[in-house]
Structure formats: C-alpha cells, structure tokens
Amino acid sequence: QVQLVESGGGLVQAGDSLTLSCAASGRTFSSYAMGWFRQAPGKGREFVAAISWSGVDTYYDDSVKGRFTISRDNAKKTVYLQMNSLNSEDTAVYYCAKMKLTAWGSTVPSGFDSWGQGTQVTVSS
C-alpha cells in the first residue's frame, strides 16, 4: 500500500506560479504512473495531469495544458505539479494519486487507487 503526501499549496495572486509536491512511501514508486486531480467547492474531482512511470509520457486536461507541467523524480519518490499563470478557476484542493496498472490514459478517479490527503490552492483575483 502506497501512502501519498501532498505539499506546496497556498494563497497566491492571479498570474502567479506555484509548485506542488507529492511524496510517496514504498519501494515501488518507479513502477507506476501518477496523476494530479483537483476539487473545487461544490464540484466533483477533476483530472489535471498524469505522468508515466518513467516520466517520459504525460497528458493534461485542456484547461491546464500549456500552463501546468507534471514531472517526477523517482529517486526522491516525488511527483511535482508546476503551475503557471494561475487564475481564480484554478482554486481547489489538489490531490495526487497512484494510477492503476492498466489505466494509462485514464482521466477519471476510478482509474487511480491511492490518494493523498490534498493541499489547498487559492488564487485571488
């Protein structure tokens, strides 16, 4: 069972940048793909980005494409989400998640089987 802990959230102004981190426990971190989701008040959990086990392949939701970058450091067992040009619509709790082994390409929560506790990102306009 992998445990995930997000950090790096906070209050920023529109146009600012922020980098989230997700630290994983366990010895098999480099064996599975990872993703980021977010959930705004009153809304469902929505997909943001995903990265393959090697870090070579990534995909993004259209709403963040070109502004957000997902990356990982397998030696540090950490996945990152670099967020640029933030706007008020990016305000949400951000969660990292471990992707199921056969779910590459998934953009729904059911494609992921371990979740962190979330970190709040608030963008003021």
CSV table of C-alpha atoms in Angstrom, one decimal:
chain,number,residue,atom,x,y,z
A,1,GLN,CA,0.0,0.0,0.0
A,2,VAL,CA,1.5,3.3,-1.0
A,3,GLN,CA,1.0,6.5,1.0
A,4,LEU,CA,1.0,9.9,-0.6
A,5,VAL,CA,1.5,13.3,1.0
A,6,GLU,CA,1.0,16.5,-0.9
A,7,SER,CA,2.5,19.8,-0.1
A,8,GLY,CA,3.2,23.2,-1.5
A,9,GLY,CA,-0.3,24.7,-1.6
A,10,GLY,CA,-1.1,28.2,-0.5
A,11,LEU,CA,-2.7,31.5,-1.3
A,12,VAL,CA,-1.4,33.3,-4.4
A,13,GLN,CA,-2.4,36.1,-6.7
A,14,ALA,CA,-3.7,35.7,-10.3
A,15,GLY,CA,-0.8,35.3,-12.7
A,16,ASP,CA,1.5,33.8,-10.0
A,17,SER,CA,3.2,30.4,-10.1
A,18,LEU,CA,3.2,27.6,-7.6
A,19,THR,CA,4.7,24.1,-7.4
A,20,LEU,CA,3.0,21.2,-5.7
A,21,SER,CA,4.9,18.2,-4.5
A,22,CYS,CA,3.6,14.7,-3.7
A,23,ALA,CA,5.9,12.4,-1.7
A,24,ALA,CA,5.3,8.7,-1.8
A,25,SER,CA,6.2,5.9,0.5
A,26,GLY,CA,7.1,2.4,-0.5
A,27,ARG,CA,9.7,0.8,-2.7
A,28,THR,CA,7.8,0.5,-6.0
A,29,PHE,CA,7.2,4.2,-6.7
A,30,SER,CA,9.0,4.0,-10.0
A,31,SER,CA,6.7,1.2,-11.2
A,32,TYR,CA,3.5,3.1,-11.6
A,33,ALA,CA,2.1,6.1,-13.3
A,34,MET,CA,0.9,9.1,-11.2
A,35,GLY,CA,-1.7,11.8,-11.6
A,36,TRP,CA,-3.0,15.0,-10.2
A,37,PHE,CA,-6.6,15.9,-9.6
A,38,ARG,CA,-8.4,18.9,-8.1
A,39,GLN,CA,-11.7,19.5,-6.5
A,40,ALA,CA,-13.3,23.0,-6.2
A,41,PRO,CA,-16.0,23.7,-3.7
A,42,GLY,CA,-19.3,22.2,-4.8
A,43,LYS,CA,-17.7,20.3,-7.7
A,44,GLY,CA,-16.5,16.8,-8.4
A,45,ARG,CA,-12.9,15.7,-8.5
A,46,GLU,CA,-11.5,16.6,-11.9
A,47,PHE,CA,-8.4,15.4,-13.7
A,48,VAL,CA,-5.5,17.7,-14.1
A,49,ALA,CA,-2.4,15.8,-15.4
A,50,ALA,CA,-0.7,12.4,-15.4
A,51,ILE,CA,2.8,11.1,-15.9
A,52,SER,CA,4.1,7.6,-16.8
A,53,TRP,CA,6.3,5.6,-14.5
A,54,SER,CA,9.4,6.7,-16.4
A,55,GLY,CA,8.4,10.4,-16.7
A,56,VAL,CA,8.7,10.3,-20.4
A,57,ASP,CA,5.0,10.4,-21.2
A,58,THR,CA,2.5,12.9,-19.9
A,59,TYR,CA,-1.0,14.1,-20.6
A,60,TYR,CA,-3.1,17.0,-19.4
A,61,ASP,CA,-6.6,18.3,-19.2
A,62,ASP,CA,-7.2,21.0,-21.8
A,63,SER,CA,-7.9,23.6,-19.1
A,64,VAL,CA,-4.3,23.5,-17.8
A,65,LYS,CA,-2.4,22.5,-21.0
A,66,GLY,CA,0.4,24.9,-21.6
A,67,ARG,CA,0.3,26.3,-18.1
A,68,PHE,CA,0.9,23.3,-15.8
A,69,THR,CA,3.7,20.8,-16.0
A,70,ILE,CA,3.8,17.4,-14.3
A,71,SER,CA,7.2,15.8,-13.5
A,72,ARG,CA,8.6,13.2,-11.2
A,73,ASP,CA,11.9,12.3,-9.5
A,74,ASN,CA,11.9,8.5,-8.9
A,75,ALA,CA,15.0,8.7,-6.8
A,76,LYS,CA,13.1,11.1,-4.4
A,77,LYS,CA,9.8,9.2,-4.8
A,78,THR,CA,8.2,12.5,-5.6
A,79,VAL,CA,5.9,13.8,-8.3
A,80,TYR,CA,5.5,17.5,-8.9
A,81,LEU,CA,3.0,19.9,-10.5
A,82,GLN,CA,4.4,23.2,-11.7
A,83,MET,CA,1.5,25.6,-12.1
A,84,ASN,CA,2.0,28.9,-14.0
A,85,SER,CA,-0.3,31.7,-14.9
A,86,LEU,CA,-2.8,30.8,-12.2
A,87,ASN,CA,-6.3,32.2,-12.2
A,88,SER,CA,-9.3,32.0,-9.9
A,89,GLU,CA,-10.6,29.0,-11.7
A,90,ASP,CA,-7.6,27.0,-10.5
A,91,THR,CA,-8.7,27.4,-6.9
A,92,ALA,CA,-9.3,24.0,-5.5
A,93,VAL,CA,-7.9,21.2,-3.3
A,94,TYR,CA,-5.3,19.4,-5.3
A,95,TYR,CA,-4.7,15.6,-4.9
A,96,CYS,CA,-2.1,13.3,-6.2
A,97,ALA,CA,-3.0,9.8,-6.9
A,98,LYS,CA,-1.4,6.5,-8.0
A,99,MET,CA,-2.7,5.2,-11.3
A,100,LYS,CA,-3.9,1.6,-11.6
A,101,LEU,CA,-1.5,-0.6,-13.6
A,102,THR,CA,-3.8,-1.0,-16.6
A,103,ALA,CA,-5.3,2.5,-16.6
A,104,TRP,CA,-2.9,4.6,-18.6
A,105,GLY,CA,-4.8,7.3,-20.3
A,106,SER,CA,-7.4,7.5,-17.6
A,107,THR,CA,-8.8,10.8,-16.6
A,108,VAL,CA,-11.4,9.7,-14.0
A,109,PRO,CA,-10.9,9.0,-10.3
A,110,SER,CA,-11.7,5.3,-10.8
A,111,GLY,CA,-8.5,4.9,-12.7
A,112,PHE,CA,-6.5,5.6,-9.6
A,113,ASP,CA,-6.3,3.6,-6.4
A,114,SER,CA,-4.3,5.5,-3.8
A,115,TRP,CA,-4.8,9.1,-2.9
A,116,GLY,CA,-3.2,11.8,-0.8
A,117,GLN,CA,-5.0,14.0,1.6
A,118,GLY,CA,-4.9,17.0,-0.6
A,119,THR,CA,-3.4,20.5,-0.5
A,120,GLN,CA,-5.4,23.7,-0.9
A,121,VAL,CA,-4.5,26.2,-3.6
A,122,THR,CA,-6.3,29.5,-3.5
A,123,VAL,CA,-5.9,32.1,-6.3
A,124,SER,CA,-7.0,35.6,-5.6
A,125,SER,CA,-8.0,37.9,-8.4
